Amino acid sequence: MAGVTEPIEARLEAAGLPPLPRHCWLEIDVAALAHNLGVVRSMIGAGVEINAVVKADAYGHGIEAAARAFVDAGADRLCVAALDEALHLRSVGVKAPLLVLFAVPAEHVALAAEAGIELTLAEEATARDALAGWRAARREGELAVHLEMETGLARAGLRADRVADVCREALATPGVRVAGLWSHLASPHDEAFTAGQLAEFERAVAALTSAGLPVPRRHLAASGGLLSGRVPAYEGVRPGLMLYGLAPEDLPLSADGVQAAASLRPAMALKCRPLRIEDVPAGTPVGYGGRWRAERPSRVATLPVGYGDGWSRSYQPGAQALVRGRRVPLVGTVAMDAVMIDVTDVPGVDLADEFVLLGRQGGEEITAGELARARNTISWEIVTTMAQRVPRVYHAPTVLLDVRTLGGELRKASGAVHRGEK
């Protein structure tokens, strides 16, 4: 929480929330999530659907809280990867339209339809299985499906010359509505490759038109397509990463994309309080394998976060933390549950100090992009791999709202209200 100096314990108590079960936690800025959805809306204007992606526990931010924040901020639909994610959202009262992006087993198609969950038909054989499963269930109501096109990612999707046949079969199945047509960009940073994908997508649209079939609402642009400006918004967009305040690294941005990326607000911060601060003499080995030795008399803090929490072993050497607004280096080998930090150059650090491993403190900031470079990966992985056991503390700019711990239950602050319905 920007500008907040009170310790986490005092903030929780003031909000009527229980104390945290450990000295490591994630702070999730719900107002930032809503703000970032507003950035997308400002890019695409009115009349274009925002299909907000909340798969993988909302990129590590917490699927329930993020889903409600996006719906309250105006998202038209939520997208998940698997049926169980969608069913969980229904179980906690989220009523917004939900789309499962990957194929589900045929025996669960009727269950999805009963819950008002939209499904993807992404390959001829599984599409026919899904439609057969729906017919066999003989349920009343409607099954809404989106047709995924193979345009160059080579992961899933119908070929342009086969889309009309699958669409026709879907429309001929009682109770089935074709609600969307979509694909996913493989390399939005590559202008030529993206142009080829766009052309293939348009070929699928032309195939439907030529067959006399209606063209459903189209959604092609995810965060990369939006920020690069290389594909149309069509009738819908499917942002993920940028909703969490992050922009893809090394992506060439359009003029609108530059402005949008600068407006995004990262929603996640990782914080710890030290378990131990110890003075060690020069030459002392620190951590497993003694891979780091103190070159001078040093003061070393032990933080209760490790690769079991998503803080990768590959961060050693090179990663840093913030304490008292200053950068301090990680030392020794990252363990499953702990990491050591050299605080020798920051006088007065004690057990009451909060360390920031991801996020801002004072005038310094450690970004997901910085961590991704240290880990030779992408910012998607940095936030998504934050472990379930790390408590999430949800807040607006200066007010705590919820806490989620390993048990999965959201504990709401006194007076906090969440709608999440649409």
Short mmCIF file of C-alpha atoms in Angstrom, two decimals:
data_model
loop_
_atom_site.label_atom_id
_atom_site.label_comp_id
_atom_site.label_asym_id
_atom_site.label_seq_id
_atom_site.Cartn_x
_atom_site.Cartn_y
_atom_site.Cartn_z
CA MET A 1 0.00 0.00 0.00
CA ALA A 2 1.65 3.18 -1.20
CA GLY A 3 2.52 5.64 1.51
CA VAL A 4 1.52 3.32 4.36
CA THR A 5 3.98 3.09 7.25
CA GLU A 6 1.89 1.20 9.80
CA PRO A 7 2.96 -2.42 10.28
CA ILE A 8 0.81 -5.10 8.70
CA GLU A 9 -0.40 -6.32 12.10
CA ALA A 10 -1.84 -2.92 12.98
CA ARG A 11 -3.52 -2.57 9.59
CA LEU A 12 -5.14 -5.99 9.87
CA GLU A 13 -6.38 -5.33 13.37
CA ALA A 14 -7.86 -1.98 12.36
CA ALA A 15 -9.72 -3.69 9.51
CA GLY A 16 -11.12 -6.39 11.77
CA LEU A 17 -9.05 -9.08 10.02
CA PRO A 18 -7.14 -11.91 11.72
CA PRO A 19 -3.35 -11.83 12.02
CA LEU A 20 -1.37 -13.50 9.24
CA PRO A 21 -0.13 -17.06 9.85
CA ARG A 22 3.38 -16.21 8.67
CA HIS A 23 5.82 -13.34 8.15
CA CYS A 24 5.55 -13.41 4.35
CA TRP A 25 2.58 -12.14 2.37
CA LEU A 26 1.38 -10.73 -0.94
CA GLU A 27 -0.45 -7.43 -1.04
CA ILE A 28 -2.94 -7.17 -3.91
CA ASP A 29 -4.21 -3.72 -4.86
CA VAL A 30 -7.85 -4.23 -5.88
CA ALA A 31 -8.13 -0.60 -6.96
CA ALA A 32 -5.22 -1.16 -9.36
CA LEU A 33 -7.03 -4.12 -10.93
CA ALA A 34 -10.08 -1.95 -11.55
CA HIS A 35 -7.92 0.90 -12.83
CA ASN A 36 -6.15 -1.37 -15.33
CA LEU A 37 -9.46 -2.60 -16.72
CA GLY A 38 -10.36 1.05 -17.18
CA VAL A 39 -7.15 1.52 -19.19
CA VAL A 40 -8.29 -1.23 -21.55
CA ARG A 41 -11.71 0.36 -21.86
CA SER A 42 -10.15 3.70 -22.74
CA MET A 43 -8.17 2.01 -25.53
CA ILE A 44 -11.08 0.20 -27.19
CA GLY A 45 -14.02 2.50 -26.49
CA ALA A 46 -17.63 1.57 -25.84
CA GLY A 47 -19.34 -1.32 -27.58
CA VAL A 48 -16.34 -3.67 -27.56
CA GLU A 49 -16.49 -6.50 -25.04
CA ILE A 50 -13.73 -6.94 -22.48
CA ASN A 51 -13.16 -10.64 -21.86
CA ALA A 52 -10.96 -10.45 -18.75
CA VAL A 53 -8.60 -13.41 -18.30
CA VAL A 54 -8.52 -14.75 -14.72
CA LYS A 55 -7.05 -18.22 -15.33
CA ALA A 56 -4.28 -19.64 -13.13
CA ASP A 57 -5.71 -18.05 -9.99
CA ALA A 58 -5.89 -14.73 -11.82
CA TYR A 59 -2.18 -14.85 -12.63
CA GLY A 60 -1.44 -15.54 -8.97
CA HIS A 61 -3.48 -12.60 -7.68
CA GLY A 62 -6.46 -14.65 -6.47
CA ILE A 63 -9.25 -15.64 -8.84
CA GLU A 64 -12.20 -14.73 -6.64
CA ALA A 65 -11.05 -11.24 -5.68
CA ALA A 66 -9.77 -10.42 -9.18
CA ALA A 67 -12.92 -11.68 -10.88
CA ARG A 68 -15.09 -9.51 -8.66
CA ALA A 69 -12.86 -6.49 -9.16
CA PHE A 70 -12.99 -6.82 -12.95
CA VAL A 71 -16.75 -7.41 -13.08
CA ASP A 72 -17.40 -4.46 -10.79
CA ALA A 73 -15.16 -2.35 -13.05
CA GLY A 74 -17.12 -3.28 -16.19
CA ALA A 75 -15.73 -6.53 -17.62
CA ASP A 76 -18.26 -8.17 -19.95
CA ARG A 77 -16.96 -11.72 -19.57
CA LEU A 78 -14.33 -13.64 -17.60
CA CYS A 79 -12.03 -16.19 -19.26
CA VAL A 80 -10.48 -19.21 -17.56
CA ALA A 81 -8.44 -22.16 -18.81
CA ALA A 82 -10.31 -25.04 -17.19
CA LEU A 83 -13.85 -25.94 -16.20
CA ASP A 84 -13.02 -26.28 -12.51
CA GLU A 85 -11.92 -22.63 -12.44
CA ALA A 86 -15.27 -21.58 -13.90
CA LEU A 87 -17.24 -23.80 -11.53
CA HIS A 88 -15.35 -22.33 -8.58
CA LEU A 89 -16.32 -18.82 -9.64
CA ARG A 90 -19.96 -19.89 -9.89
CA SER A 91 -19.73 -21.51 -6.44
CA VAL A 92 -18.67 -18.21 -4.84
CA GLY A 93 -21.47 -16.26 -6.48
CA VAL A 94 -19.83 -14.74 -9.56
CA LYS A 95 -22.64 -14.52 -12.13
CA ALA A 96 -20.85 -12.82 -15.03
CA PRO A 97 -20.51 -14.69 -18.35
CA LEU A 98 -17.64 -17.21 -18.18
CA LEU A 99 -15.67 -18.72 -21.05
CA VAL A 100 -13.44 -21.79 -20.73
CA LEU A 101 -10.62 -21.38 -23.24
CA PHE A 102 -9.49 -25.02 -23.43
CA ALA A 103 -11.62 -28.06 -24.34
CA VAL A 104 -13.47 -29.84 -21.52
CA PRO A 105 -14.34 -33.56 -21.34
CA ALA A 106 -17.57 -34.35 -23.20
CA GLU A 107 -19.20 -35.79 -20.07
CA HIS A 108 -18.98 -32.36 -18.39
CA VAL A 109 -20.52 -30.32 -21.20
CA ALA A 110 -24.05 -30.45 -19.78
CA LEU A 111 -22.77 -29.49 -16.33
CA ALA A 112 -21.05 -26.45 -17.83
CA ALA A 113 -24.18 -25.43 -19.70
CA GLU A 114 -26.31 -25.74 -16.56
CA ALA A 115 -23.93 -23.32 -14.83
CA GLY A 116 -24.13 -20.88 -17.75
CA ILE A 117 -20.50 -21.50 -18.68
CA GLU A 118 -19.46 -20.99 -22.29
CA LEU A 119 -17.15 -23.55 -23.91
CA THR A 120 -14.54 -23.52 -26.65
CA LEU A 121 -14.67 -25.82 -29.67
CA ALA A 122 -11.03 -26.00 -30.70
CA GLU A 123 -10.56 -29.21 -32.71
CA GLU A 124 -12.89 -31.24 -34.88
CA ALA A 125 -12.87 -34.50 -32.93
CA THR A 126 -13.29 -32.91 -29.49
CA ALA A 127 -15.89 -30.49 -30.88
CA ARG A 128 -17.99 -33.39 -32.15
CA ASP A 129 -17.53 -35.18 -28.81
CA ALA A 130 -18.70 -32.09 -26.97
CA LEU A 131 -21.77 -31.68 -29.18
CA ALA A 132 -22.56 -35.39 -28.87
CA GLY A 133 -22.24 -35.11 -25.10
CA TRP A 134 -24.71 -32.26 -25.10
CA ARG A 135 -27.18 -34.18 -27.26
CA ALA A 136 -26.84 -37.30 -25.10
CA ALA A 137 -27.58 -35.32 -21.93
CA ARG A 138 -30.92 -34.17 -23.41
CA ARG A 139 -30.96 -31.14 -21.17
CA GLU A 140 -33.10 -28.08 -21.65
CA GLY A 141 -31.46 -24.69 -21.85
CA GLU A 142 -28.60 -23.42 -23.94
CA LEU A 143 -25.00 -24.35 -24.60
CA ALA A 144 -22.96 -21.37 -25.78
CA VAL A 145 -19.75 -22.17 -27.67
CA HIS A 146 -16.86 -20.17 -29.11
CA LEU A 147 -14.92 -21.45 -32.10
CA GLU A 148 -11.14 -21.22 -31.72
CA MET A 149 -9.13 -20.84 -34.92
CA GLU A 150 -5.66 -22.17 -35.62
CA THR A 151 -3.83 -19.21 -37.11
CA GLY A 152 -0.18 -19.88 -36.27
CA LEU A 153 0.25 -20.76 -32.60
CA ALA A 154 0.04 -24.50 -33.44
CA ARG A 155 -1.46 -25.25 -30.03
CA ALA A 156 -5.17 -25.64 -30.67
CA GLY A 157 -7.85 -24.44 -33.04
CA LEU A 158 -9.81 -25.24 -36.18
CA ARG A 159 -8.33 -24.73 -39.62
CA ALA A 160 -9.97 -22.04 -41.71
CA ASP A 161 -11.10 -24.57 -44.32
CA ARG A 162 -12.87 -26.66 -41.63
CA VAL A 163 -14.50 -23.97 -39.53
CA ALA A 164 -17.69 -23.83 -41.61
CA ASP A 165 -18.37 -27.55 -41.15
CA VAL A 166 -17.93 -27.38 -37.38
CA CYS A 167 -19.99 -24.21 -37.12
CA ARG A 168 -22.77 -25.76 -39.20
CA GLU A 169 -22.86 -28.86 -37.00
CA ALA A 170 -22.97 -26.73 -33.87
CA LEU A 171 -25.84 -24.62 -35.21
CA ALA A 172 -27.73 -27.77 -36.19
CA THR A 173 -27.51 -29.12 -32.64
CA PRO A 174 -30.61 -28.20 -30.62
CA GLY A 175 -29.91 -25.71 -27.87
CA VAL A 176 -26.44 -24.73 -29.11
CA ARG A 177 -25.55 -21.09 -29.79
CA VAL A 178 -22.30 -20.07 -31.48
CA ALA A 179 -21.30 -17.06 -29.40
CA GLY A 180 -17.76 -16.27 -30.54
CA LEU A 181 -14.86 -16.77 -32.90
CA TRP A 182 -11.33 -16.30 -31.61
CA SER A 183 -7.65 -17.07 -31.95
CA HIS A 184 -4.48 -16.29 -30.02
CA LEU A 185 -1.37 -14.46 -31.22
CA ALA A 186 1.88 -16.42 -31.04
CA SER A 187 4.33 -13.53 -31.45
CA PRO A 188 2.72 -10.09 -31.15
CA HIS A 189 6.22 -8.55 -31.16
CA ASP A 190 6.73 -9.96 -34.71
CA GLU A 191 4.85 -7.71 -37.12
CA ALA A 192 5.07 -10.00 -40.15
CA PHE A 193 4.06 -13.15 -38.28
CA THR A 194 1.16 -11.35 -36.62
CA ALA A 195 0.00 -10.06 -40.01
CA GLY A 196 -0.03 -13.66 -41.23
CA GLN A 197 -2.14 -14.74 -38.25
CA LEU A 198 -4.55 -11.89 -38.85
CA ALA A 199 -4.88 -12.89 -42.50
CA GLU A 200 -5.61 -16.49 -41.51
CA PHE A 201 -8.21 -15.33 -39.01
CA GLU A 202 -9.87 -13.24 -41.72
CA ARG A 203 -9.82 -16.29 -44.00
CA ALA A 204 -11.87 -18.15 -41.40
CA VAL A 205 -14.33 -15.26 -41.24
CA ALA A 206 -14.60 -15.34 -45.05
CA ALA A 207 -15.19 -19.09 -44.97
CA LEU A 208 -18.18 -18.64 -42.68
CA THR A 209 -19.56 -15.84 -44.83
CA SER A 210 -19.12 -17.86 -48.03
CA ALA A 211 -20.98 -20.78 -46.46
CA GLY A 212 -23.89 -18.50 -45.59
CA LEU A 213 -23.25 -18.86 -41.87
CA PRO A 214 -23.44 -16.01 -39.36
CA VAL A 215 -20.12 -14.61 -38.14
CA PRO A 216 -20.19 -14.56 -34.31
CA ARG A 217 -18.53 -11.93 -32.14
CA ARG A 218 -14.78 -12.01 -32.74
CA HIS A 219 -11.98 -11.61 -30.17
CA LEU A 220 -8.34 -11.86 -31.21
CA ALA A 221 -6.33 -9.24 -29.30
CA ALA A 222 -4.95 -10.14 -25.88
CA SER A 223 -2.55 -7.80 -24.04
CA GLY A 224 0.14 -8.07 -26.71
CA GLY A 225 -2.26 -7.37 -29.55
CA LEU A 226 -3.80 -4.43 -27.71
CA LEU A 227 -0.54 -2.75 -26.75
CA SER A 228 1.15 -3.33 -30.11
CA GLY A 229 -1.95 -2.22 -32.03
CA ARG A 230 -1.29 -4.83 -34.71
CA VAL A 231 -4.72 -6.46 -34.79
CA PRO A 232 -8.24 -5.01 -34.66
CA ALA A 233 -10.28 -5.01 -31.48
CA TYR A 234 -13.21 -6.50 -33.44
CA GLU A 235 -16.22 -7.00 -31.16
CA GLY A 236 -14.12 -8.07 -28.19
CA VAL A 237 -10.65 -8.21 -26.66
CA ARG A 238 -9.15 -10.72 -24.25
CA PRO A 239 -6.63 -8.95 -21.98
CA GLY A 240 -4.72 -10.84 -19.32
CA LEU A 241 -1.31 -9.58 -18.23
CA MET A 242 -2.07 -5.88 -18.58
CA LEU A 243 -5.07 -6.18 -16.26
CA TYR A 244 -2.59 -6.98 -13.51
CA GLY A 245 -0.57 -3.87 -14.29
CA LEU A 246 2.19 -5.47 -16.37
CA ALA A 247 3.20 -5.07 -20.01
CA PRO A 248 4.97 -7.78 -22.04
CA GLU A 249 8.72 -7.26 -22.08
CA ASP A 250 10.37 -6.17 -25.35
CA LEU A 251 7.03 -5.61 -27.10
CA PRO A 252 7.03 -2.76 -29.65
CA LEU A 253 4.16 -0.51 -28.62
CA SER A 254 1.83 1.59 -30.70
CA ALA A 255 1.36 5.25 -29.77
CA ASP A 256 -1.80 4.31 -27.85
CA GLY A 257 0.06 1.34 -26.37
CA VAL A 258 2.83 3.56 -24.99
CA GLN A 259 0.27 5.73 -23.24
CA ALA A 260 -1.65 2.72 -21.94
CA ALA A 261 1.43 0.89 -20.67
CA ALA A 262 2.57 3.99 -18.80
CA SER A 263 -0.85 4.16 -17.12
CA LEU A 264 -0.88 0.58 -15.83
CA ARG A 265 -0.53 0.00 -12.09
CA PRO A 266 1.08 -3.26 -10.89
CA ALA A 267 -1.33 -4.89 -8.46
CA MET A 268 0.98 -7.33 -6.65
CA ALA A 269 3.68 -6.76 -4.02
CA LEU A 270 5.60 -9.45 -2.11
CA LYS A 271 6.61 -8.51 1.42
CA CYS A 272 8.35 -10.22 4.35
CA ARG A 273 9.41 -9.54 7.88
CA PRO A 274 12.76 -11.11 8.90
CA LEU A 275 12.91 -14.13 11.19
CA ARG A 276 16.51 -13.50 12.21
CA ILE A 277 19.20 -10.84 11.82
CA GLU A 278 22.71 -11.97 12.67
CA ASP A 279 26.19 -10.52 12.55
CA VAL A 280 28.66 -12.88 10.89
CA PRO A 281 32.46 -12.58 10.69
CA ALA A 282 34.34 -12.27 7.40
CA GLY A 283 34.72 -15.63 5.70
CA THR A 284 31.45 -17.09 7.05
CA PRO A 285 29.67 -19.34 4.51
CA VAL A 286 25.94 -18.59 4.23
CA GLY A 287 23.26 -20.99 3.02
CA TYR A 288 23.26 -24.45 1.45
CA GLY A 289 26.56 -25.40 -0.14
CA GLY A 290 28.34 -22.33 1.19
CA ARG A 291 28.04 -20.73 -2.26
CA TRP A 292 28.39 -17.26 -0.72
CA ARG A 293 30.94 -16.26 1.90
CA ALA A 294 31.02 -12.94 3.68
CA GLU A 295 33.94 -10.90 2.34
CA ARG A 296 33.71 -8.57 5.35
CA PRO A 297 32.02 -8.60 8.74
CA SER A 298 28.37 -8.69 7.64
CA ARG A 299 24.84 -8.44 8.94
CA VAL A 300 22.55 -11.05 7.38
CA ALA A 301 18.75 -11.18 7.59
CA THR A 302 16.77 -14.39 7.07
CA LEU A 303 13.45 -13.89 5.25
CA PRO A 304 10.75 -16.61 5.32
CA VAL A 305 10.27 -16.98 1.57
CA GLY A 306 11.81 -19.53 -0.76
CA TYR A 307 11.25 -21.59 -3.87
CA GLY A 308 8.30 -23.27 -2.12
CA ASP A 309 6.63 -19.86 -2.32
CA GLY A 310 7.57 -19.13 -5.92
CA TRP A 311 10.84 -17.34 -5.10
CA SER A 312 13.03 -19.29 -7.50
CA ARG A 313 16.52 -20.66 -6.79
CA SER A 314 17.58 -18.98 -10.03
CA TYR A 315 17.39 -15.58 -8.30
CA GLN A 316 20.78 -16.34 -6.74
CA PRO A 317 22.97 -14.52 -7.50
CA GLY A 318 21.71 -11.11 -8.54
CA ALA A 319 18.28 -10.53 -7.01
CA GLN A 320 17.69 -7.83 -4.43
CA ALA A 321 15.15 -6.74 -1.84
CA LEU A 322 14.13 -3.34 -0.48
CA VAL A 323 14.35 -2.33 3.15
CA ARG A 324 14.05 1.22 4.48
CA GLY A 325 13.75 2.31 0.86
CA ARG A 326 17.17 0.93 -0.12
CA ARG A 327 18.24 -2.03 -2.23
CA VAL A 328 20.01 -4.90 -0.49
CA PRO A 329 21.42 -8.06 -2.14
CA LEU A 330 20.26 -11.64 -1.78
CA VAL A 331 23.11 -13.86 -0.55
CA GLY A 332 23.52 -17.60 -0.34
CA THR A 333 21.36 -20.28 -1.95
CA VAL A 334 17.59 -19.85 -2.06
CA ALA A 335 16.06 -22.60 0.07
CA MET A 336 12.53 -24.00 -0.02
CA ASP A 337 11.35 -21.75 2.79
CA ALA A 338 14.01 -19.10 3.34
CA VAL A 339 16.38 -16.66 1.71
CA MET A 340 19.16 -14.56 3.21
CA ILE A 341 19.73 -10.85 2.59
CA ASP A 342 22.86 -8.79 3.30
CA VAL A 343 21.74 -5.68 5.23
CA THR A 344 25.21 -4.55 6.30
CA ASP A 345 24.93 -1.23 4.49
CA VAL A 346 21.53 -0.26 5.95
CA PRO A 347 22.08 0.68 9.61
CA GLY A 348 19.43 -0.10 12.16
CA VAL A 349 17.49 -2.82 10.36
CA ASP A 350 15.67 -4.99 12.90
CA LEU A 351 12.95 -7.64 13.16
CA ALA A 352 10.19 -5.03 12.85
CA ASP A 353 11.26 -3.97 9.35
CA GLU A 354 9.24 -4.94 6.28
CA PHE A 355 11.23 -6.11 3.28
CA VAL A 356 9.83 -5.80 -0.25
CA LEU A 357 10.90 -8.41 -2.80
CA LEU A 358 8.40 -7.35 -5.48
CA GLY A 359 6.89 -3.88 -5.49
CA ARG A 360 7.69 -0.36 -4.34
CA GLN A 361 9.15 1.01 -1.12
CA GLY A 362 10.06 4.66 -0.85
CA GLY A 363 11.58 5.81 -4.13
CA GLU A 364 12.72 2.33 -5.19
CA GLU A 365 10.80 -0.40 -7.02
CA ILE A 366 11.49 -4.04 -7.90
CA THR A 367 9.32 -4.94 -10.88
CA ALA A 368 8.14 -8.28 -12.24
CA GLY A 369 10.12 -7.49 -15.38
CA GLU A 370 13.32 -7.09 -13.37
CA LEU A 371 12.73 -10.44 -11.67
CA ALA A 372 11.91 -12.05 -15.01
CA ARG A 373 15.23 -10.95 -16.45
CA ALA A 374 17.07 -12.31 -13.40
CA ARG A 375 15.25 -15.61 -13.80
CA ASN A 376 15.50 -15.74 -17.61
CA THR A 377 11.74 -15.95 -17.98
CA ILE A 378 8.72 -13.67 -18.49
CA SER A 379 6.68 -11.57 -16.08
CA TRP A 380 3.65 -13.86 -16.52
CA GLU A 381 5.59 -16.61 -14.74
CA ILE A 382 6.81 -14.33 -11.95
CA VAL A 383 3.34 -13.51 -10.67
CA THR A 384 1.58 -16.74 -11.62
CA THR A 385 4.00 -18.98 -9.72
CA MET A 386 3.49 -17.24 -6.38
CA ALA A 387 2.42 -20.19 -4.25
CA GLN A 388 -1.02 -20.69 -2.75
CA ARG A 389 0.50 -20.88 0.73
CA VAL A 390 1.56 -17.22 0.61
CA PRO A 391 -1.29 -15.23 2.22
CA ARG A 392 -2.92 -12.61 0.01
CA VAL A 393 -3.91 -9.31 1.63
CA TYR A 394 -6.34 -7.35 -0.55
CA HIS A 395 -6.56 -3.58 -0.27
CA ALA A 396 -7.82 -0.42 -1.88
CA PRO A 397 -5.37 2.52 -1.79
CA THR A 398 -5.37 2.85 2.01
CA VAL A 399 -7.98 0.36 3.27
CA LEU A 400 -7.58 -3.39 3.79
CA LEU A 401 -10.43 -5.42 2.31
CA ASP A 402 -9.76 -9.18 2.52
CA VAL A 403 -7.23 -11.83 3.45
CA ARG A 404 -6.87 -15.21 1.74
CA THR A 405 -4.72 -17.89 3.35
CA LEU A 406 -3.83 -21.44 2.35
CA GLY A 407 -7.29 -22.70 3.32
CA GLY A 408 -8.65 -20.74 0.38
CA GLU A 409 -11.28 -18.77 2.32
CA LEU A 410 -11.54 -15.04 1.82
CA ARG A 411 -11.90 -13.26 5.16
CA LYS A 412 -13.56 -9.89 4.59
CA ALA A 413 -12.69 -6.77 6.51
CA SER A 414 -15.34 -5.09 8.63
CA GLY A 415 -17.68 -3.23 6.31
CA ALA A 416 -16.15 -4.56 3.07
CA VAL A 417 -18.71 -5.19 0.35
CA HIS A 418 -18.09 -7.08 -2.90
CA ARG A 419 -20.64 -7.53 -5.67
CA GLY A 420 -18.93 -9.48 -8.44
CA GLU A 421 -22.28 -10.06 -10.14
CA LYS A 422 -23.41 -9.05 -13.57
#
